[in-house]
PDB file of C-alpha atoms in Angstrom:
ATOM      1  CA  MET A   1     -30.330   6.403  -9.828  1.00  0.00           C
ATOM      2  CA  GLU A   2     -27.618   6.920 -12.500  1.00  0.00           C
ATOM      3  CA  LYS A   3     -24.090   6.085 -11.663  1.00  0.00           C
ATOM      4  CA  THR A   4     -21.663   9.248 -11.387  1.00  0.00           C
ATOM      5  CA  PHE A   5     -18.045   9.393 -12.032  1.00  0.00           C
ATOM      6  CA  LYS A   6     -15.369  11.809 -10.983  1.00  0.00           C
ATOM      7  CA  THR A   7     -11.817  12.310 -11.942  1.00  0.00           C
ATOM      8  CA  VAL A   8      -8.920  11.870  -9.404  1.00  0.00           C
ATOM      9  CA  ALA A   9      -7.949  15.325  -9.754  1.00  0.00           C
ATOM     10  CA  SER A  10     -11.352  16.577  -8.832  1.00  0.00           C
ATOM     11  CA  SER A  11     -10.816  15.549  -5.180  1.00  0.00           C
ATOM     12  CA  ARG A  12      -6.977  15.985  -4.987  1.00  0.00           C
ATOM     13  CA  THR A  13      -6.355  17.737  -1.639  1.00  0.00           C
ATOM     14  CA  SER A  14      -3.211  19.341  -0.015  1.00  0.00           C
ATOM     15  CA  ILE A  15      -2.445  21.089   3.113  1.00  0.00           C
ATOM     16  CA  ALA A  16       0.706  22.637   4.412  1.00  0.00           C
ATOM     17  CA  GLU A  17       1.813  23.387   8.093  1.00  0.00           C
ATOM     18  CA  LEU A  18       4.674  24.651   9.769  1.00  0.00           C
ATOM     19  CA  MET A  19       6.046  22.109  12.436  1.00  0.00           C
ATOM     20  CA  GLN A  20       6.378  23.754  15.808  1.00  0.00           C
ATOM     21  CA  PRO A  21       8.006  22.709  19.137  1.00  0.00           C
ATOM     22  CA  SER A  22       4.524  21.639  20.399  1.00  0.00           C
ATOM     23  CA  HIS A  23       4.275  19.060  17.797  1.00  0.00           C
ATOM     24  CA  SER A  24       7.394  17.244  18.734  1.00  0.00           C
ATOM     25  CA  ASN A  25       8.186  14.190  20.799  1.00  0.00           C
ATOM     26  CA  PHE A  26      10.667  13.515  23.546  1.00  0.00           C
ATOM     27  CA  GLY A  27      13.571  12.982  21.008  1.00  0.00           C
ATOM     28  CA  GLY A  28      12.679  16.498  19.293  1.00  0.00           C
ATOM     29  CA  LYS A  29      11.195  15.309  16.217  1.00  0.00           C
ATOM     30  CA  ILE A  30       7.751  15.681  15.071  1.00  0.00           C
ATOM     31  CA  HIS A  31       5.478  13.279  16.874  1.00  0.00           C
ATOM     32  CA  GLY A  32       4.123  10.419  14.614  1.00  0.00           C
ATOM     33  CA  GLY A  33       0.916  10.707  16.392  1.00  0.00           C
ATOM     34  CA  TYR A  34       0.457  14.278  15.213  1.00  0.00           C
ATOM     35  CA  MET A  35       1.358  13.408  11.589  1.00  0.00           C
ATOM     36  CA  LEU A  36      -1.296  10.492  12.056  1.00  0.00           C
ATOM     37  CA  ASN A  37      -3.830  13.200  13.191  1.00  0.00           C
ATOM     38  CA  LEU A  38      -2.818  15.535  10.041  1.00  0.00           C
ATOM     39  CA  MET A  39      -3.170  12.410   7.530  1.00  0.00           C
ATOM     40  CA  ASP A  40      -6.745  11.439   9.027  1.00  0.00           C
ATOM     41  CA  GLN A  41      -7.883  15.049   8.467  1.00  0.00           C
ATOM     42  CA  ILE A  42      -6.611  15.219   4.800  1.00  0.00           C
ATOM     43  CA  ALA A  43      -7.990  11.681   4.240  1.00  0.00           C
ATOM     44  CA  PHE A  44     -11.323  12.812   5.398  1.00  0.00           C
ATOM     45  CA  ALA A  45     -11.143  16.083   3.159  1.00  0.00           C
ATOM     46  CA  CYS A  46     -10.253  14.223   0.251  1.00  0.00           C
ATOM     47  CA  ALA A  47     -12.838  11.505   0.553  1.00  0.00           C
ATOM     48  CA  ALA A  48     -15.586  13.959   1.569  1.00  0.00           C
ATOM     49  CA  LYS A  49     -14.668  16.083  -1.705  1.00  0.00           C
ATOM     50  CA  HIS A  50     -15.100  12.857  -3.768  1.00  0.00           C
ATOM     51  CA  SER A  51     -18.243  11.526  -2.341  1.00  0.00           C
ATOM     52  CA  LYS A  52     -19.994  14.801  -1.103  1.00  0.00           C
ATOM     53  CA  HIS A  53     -20.868  12.746   1.894  1.00  0.00           C
ATOM     54  CA  TYR A  54     -19.567  12.790   5.914  1.00  0.00           C
ATOM     55  CA  CYS A  55     -16.736  10.107   5.927  1.00  0.00           C
ATOM     56  CA  VAL A  56     -15.261   7.908   8.459  1.00  0.00           C
ATOM     57  CA  THR A  57     -11.836   6.061   8.688  1.00  0.00           C
ATOM     58  CA  ALA A  58     -12.517   2.441   8.147  1.00  0.00           C
ATOM     59  CA  SER A  59      -8.885   1.403   8.203  1.00  0.00           C
ATOM     60  CA  VAL A  60      -5.296   2.447   7.832  1.00  0.00           C
ATOM     61  CA  ASP A  61      -3.655  -0.120   5.657  1.00  0.00           C
ATOM     62  CA  THR A  62      -0.091   1.077   5.701  1.00  0.00           C
ATOM     63  CA  VAL A  63       1.989   3.878   7.515  1.00  0.00           C
ATOM     64  CA  ASN A  64       5.474   4.025   6.374  1.00  0.00           C
ATOM     65  CA  PHE A  65       7.540   6.588   8.453  1.00  0.00           C
ATOM     66  CA  LEU A  66      10.667   7.023   5.982  1.00  0.00           C
ATOM     67  CA  GLN A  67      12.385  10.079   7.460  1.00  0.00           C
ATOM     68  CA  PRO A  68      12.041  12.151  10.642  1.00  0.00           C
ATOM     69  CA  ILE A  69      10.441  15.564  10.366  1.00  0.00           C
ATOM     70  CA  GLU A  70      12.089  18.528  12.255  1.00  0.00           C
ATOM     71  CA  ILE A  71      10.767  21.463  14.134  1.00  0.00           C
ATOM     72  CA  GLY A  72      10.578  24.433  11.654  1.00  0.00           C
ATOM     73  CA  GLU A  73      10.136  22.438   8.642  1.00  0.00           C
ATOM     74  CA  ILE A  74       6.802  22.885   6.409  1.00  0.00           C
ATOM     75  CA  VAL A  75       5.172  19.867   6.111  1.00  0.00           C
ATOM     76  CA  THR A  76       2.966  19.343   2.940  1.00  0.00           C
ATOM     77  CA  LEU A  77       0.307  16.622   2.846  1.00  0.00           C
ATOM     78  CA  LYS A  78      -1.095  15.488  -0.798  1.00  0.00           C
ATOM     79  CA  ALA A  79      -3.967  13.171  -0.989  1.00  0.00           C
ATOM     80  CA  SER A  80      -5.719  11.789  -3.682  1.00  0.00           C
ATOM     81  CA  ILE A  81      -8.420   8.949  -4.309  1.00  0.00           C
ATOM     82  CA  ASN A  82      -6.486   5.669  -5.472  1.00  0.00           C
ATOM     83  CA  TYR A  83      -9.712   3.302  -5.412  1.00  0.00           C
ATOM     84  CA  VAL A  84     -13.209   3.464  -4.983  1.00  0.00           C
ATOM     85  CA  GLY A  85     -15.620   0.547  -3.912  1.00  0.00           C
ATOM     86  CA  ASN A  86     -19.494   0.927  -3.690  1.00  0.00           C
ATOM     87  CA  THR A  87     -19.449   3.028  -0.309  1.00  0.00           C
ATOM     88  CA  SER A  88     -15.536   3.198   0.454  1.00  0.00           C
ATOM     89  CA  MET A  89     -12.621   5.011  -0.815  1.00  0.00           C
ATOM     90  CA  VAL A  90      -8.839   4.350  -0.741  1.00  0.00           C
ATOM     91  CA  VAL A  91      -7.050   7.757  -0.163  1.00  0.00           C
ATOM     92  CA  GLY A  92      -3.259   7.674  -0.885  1.00  0.00           C
ATOM     93  CA  ILE A  93      -1.277  10.201   1.102  1.00  0.00           C
ATOM     94  CA  ARG A  94       2.001  11.395   0.580  1.00  0.00           C
ATOM     95  CA  VAL A  95       3.839  13.543   3.314  1.00  0.00           C
ATOM     96  CA  GLU A  96       6.876  15.863   2.362  1.00  0.00           C
ATOM     97  CA  ALA A  97       8.855  18.118   4.671  1.00  0.00           C
ATOM     98  CA  GLU A  98      10.687  21.271   3.360  1.00  0.00           C
ATOM     99  CA  ASN A  99      13.664  22.850   5.140  1.00  0.00           C
ATOM    100  CA  ILE A 100      12.871  26.499   4.651  1.00  0.00           C
ATOM    101  CA  LYS A 101      16.608  27.509   4.856  1.00  0.00           C
ATOM    102  CA  THR A 102      17.836  25.112   2.167  1.00  0.00           C
ATOM    103  CA  GLY A 103      14.627  24.339   0.225  1.00  0.00           C
ATOM    104  CA  MET A 104      15.379  20.812   0.503  1.00  0.00           C
ATOM    105  CA  ILE A 105      12.384  18.559   0.177  1.00  0.00           C
ATOM    106  CA  LYS A 106      12.135  15.237   1.654  1.00  0.00           C
ATOM    107  CA  HIS A 107       9.438  12.237   1.384  1.00  0.00           C
ATOM    108  CA  CYS A 108       8.593  11.471   4.922  1.00  0.00           C
ATOM    109  CA  ASN A 109       5.687   9.503   4.946  1.00  0.00           C
ATOM    110  CA  SER A 110       3.187   7.306   2.523  1.00  0.00           C
ATOM    111  CA  SER A 111      -0.047   5.962   3.705  1.00  0.00           C
ATOM    112  CA  TYR A 112      -3.349   4.516   2.435  1.00  0.00           C
ATOM    113  CA  PHE A 113      -6.579   5.268   4.620  1.00  0.00           C
ATOM    114  CA  THR A 114     -10.065   3.501   3.629  1.00  0.00           C
ATOM    115  CA  MET A 115     -12.762   5.972   4.271  1.00  0.00           C
ATOM    116  CA  VAL A 116     -16.429   5.231   4.079  1.00  0.00           C
ATOM    117  CA  ALA A 117     -18.961   7.671   2.976  1.00  0.00           C
ATOM    118  CA  LYS A 118     -22.048   8.049   5.440  1.00  0.00           C
ATOM    119  CA  ASP A 119     -25.577   9.385   4.604  1.00  0.00           C
ATOM    120  CA  ASP A 120     -27.503  11.921   6.954  1.00  0.00           C
ATOM    121  CA  SER A 121     -29.052   8.769   8.934  1.00  0.00           C
ATOM    122  CA  GLY A 122     -25.338   7.226   9.334  1.00  0.00           C
ATOM    123  CA  LYS A 123     -25.761   4.387   6.793  1.00  0.00           C
ATOM    124  CA  SER A 124     -23.214   3.686   4.407  1.00  0.00           C
ATOM    125  CA  ALA A 125     -23.858   6.017   1.207  1.00  0.00           C
ATOM    126  CA  GLN A 126     -22.922   5.157  -2.484  1.00  0.00           C
ATOM    127  CA  VAL A 127     -19.704   7.021  -3.863  1.00  0.00           C
ATOM    128  CA  PRO A 128     -19.237   7.947  -7.348  1.00  0.00           C
ATOM    129  CA  GLY A 129     -16.990   5.934  -9.559  1.00  0.00           C
ATOM    130  CA  LEU A 130     -13.487   7.131 -10.485  1.00  0.00           C
ATOM    131  CA  ILE A 131     -12.125   8.159 -13.780  1.00  0.00           C
ATOM    132  CA  LEU A 132      -8.700   7.150 -14.463  1.00  0.00           C
ATOM    133  CA  ASN A 133      -6.857   9.694 -16.563  1.00  0.00           C
ATOM    134  CA  SER A 134      -3.241   8.355 -16.575  1.00  0.00           C
ATOM    135  CA  GLU A 135      -1.166   5.190 -16.206  1.00  0.00           C
ATOM    136  CA  GLU A 136      -0.171   6.292 -12.868  1.00  0.00           C
ATOM    137  CA  GLU A 137      -3.702   6.542 -11.582  1.00  0.00           C
ATOM    138  CA  VAL A 138      -4.476   3.012 -13.377  1.00  0.00           C
ATOM    139  CA  LYS A 139      -1.348   1.646 -11.212  1.00  0.00           C
ATOM    140  CA  ARG A 140      -2.464   3.042  -7.913  1.00  0.00           C
ATOM    141  CA  PHE A 141      -6.073   1.747  -8.479  1.00  0.00           C
ATOM    142  CA  LEU A 142      -4.547  -1.709  -9.102  1.00  0.00           C
ATOM    143  CA  LYS A 143      -2.167  -1.703  -6.303  1.00  0.00           C
ATOM    144  CA  ALA A 144      -5.289  -0.635  -3.945  1.00  0.00           C
ATOM    145  CA  ILE A 145      -7.042  -4.066  -5.291  1.00  0.00           C
ATOM    146  CA  LYS A 146      -3.969  -5.976  -4.602  1.00  0.00           C
ATOM    147  CA  ARG A 147      -3.612  -4.863  -0.724  1.00  0.00           C
ATOM    148  CA  ASN A 148      -7.349  -5.361  -0.461  1.00  0.00           C
ATOM    149  CA  LYS A 149      -6.836  -8.953  -1.652  1.00  0.00           C
ATOM    150  CA  THR A 150      -3.829  -9.536   0.418  1.00  0.00           C
ATOM    151  CA  LYS A 151      -5.648  -8.135   3.487  1.00  0.00           C
ATOM    152  CA  ARG A 152      -8.712 -10.481   2.835  1.00  0.00           C
ATOM    153  CA  ASN A 153      -6.319 -13.569   2.420  1.00  0.00           C
ATOM    154  CA  ARG A 154      -4.363 -12.778   5.477  1.00  0.00           C
ATOM    155  CA  HIS A 155      -7.667 -12.784   7.384  1.00  0.00           C
ATOM    156  CA  ILE A 156      -8.955 -15.774   6.015  1.00  0.00           C
ATOM    157  CA  GLU A 157      -5.665 -17.753   6.376  1.00  0.00           C
ATOM    158  CA  PHE A 158      -5.249 -16.603  10.066  1.00  0.00           C
ATOM    159  CA  ASN A 159      -8.610 -16.343  11.459  1.00  0.00           C
ATOM    160  CA  SER A 160     -10.017 -19.794   9.895  1.00  0.00           C
ATOM    161  CA  GLN A 161     -11.116 -22.729  12.236  1.00  0.00           C
ATOM    162  CA  ASP A 162      -8.662 -24.578  10.010  1.00  0.00           C
ATOM    163  CA  PHE A 163      -5.504 -22.924  11.292  1.00  0.00           C
ATOM    164  CA  VAL A 164      -2.976 -25.195  12.505  1.00  0.00           C
ATOM    165  CA  LEU A 165       0.116 -23.716  14.496  1.00  0.00           C
ATOM    166  CA  GLU A 166       2.287 -26.904  13.678  1.00  0.00           C
ATOM    167  CA  ASN A 167       2.171 -26.011   9.852  1.00  0.00           C
ATOM    168  CA  TYR A 168       3.879 -22.483  10.467  1.00  0.00           C
ATOM    169  CA  MET A 169       6.548 -23.752  12.781  1.00  0.00           C
ATOM    170  CA  ASN A 170       9.411 -24.096  10.257  1.00  0.00           C
ATOM    171  CA  GLU A 171       8.700 -20.766   8.798  1.00  0.00           C
ATOM    172  CA  LEU A 172       9.227 -19.288  12.505  1.00  0.00           C
ATOM    173  CA  ALA A 173      12.597 -21.074  13.152  1.00  0.00           C
ATOM    174  CA  ASP A 174      14.795 -18.177  11.754  1.00  0.00           C
ATOM    175  CA  TYR A 175      13.239 -15.630  13.810  1.00  0.00           C
ATOM    176  CA  ASN A 176      14.490 -13.971  17.011  1.00  0.00           C
ATOM    177  CA  ILE A 177      11.445 -15.721  19.063  1.00  0.00           C
ATOM    178  CA  LYS A 178      11.219 -18.381  21.734  1.00  0.00           C
ATOM    179  CA  ILE A 179       7.790 -20.092  21.548  1.00  0.00           C
ATOM    180  CA  ASP A 180       6.779 -21.564  25.054  1.00  0.00           C
ATOM    181  CA  LEU A 181       3.319 -22.670  24.716  1.00  0.00           C
TER     182      LEU A 181
END
């Protein structure tokens, strides 16, 4: 089977939605869980567009809630494929909210969802390679590689049978904790 490649632009996806009172939390701001639901939907749409397969969420590496979203604002979610592996894709998501009265737009959230393509039998499916057409796309790809390496190294360090708590006690000295083992 010949390897195929697709541009980042070919699967770029955006959705916009008016934020309503039913989306709010007890503090009167848009509920973070509601935003995560929308982010998962756009991650699926973007990954499915790229892979031409059903996709599942494997992990959410980072979710930064930068500013609250208000009732009555129009939220726009923008997604693009930042990285591809053999069967997985990292979807970068940017969330912006627009005040409809003032036109002011604020960056509210950024996130990275790792999605895995599945074939009709539920097995992981090969995804097309990625054509990078700009320095920004190359930077996003490289940042995804770094996040993956950091996550892998952290997993190895703290799940190793060689882990020794005493080696970390000095690191913990300045934190607001009491260790009572």
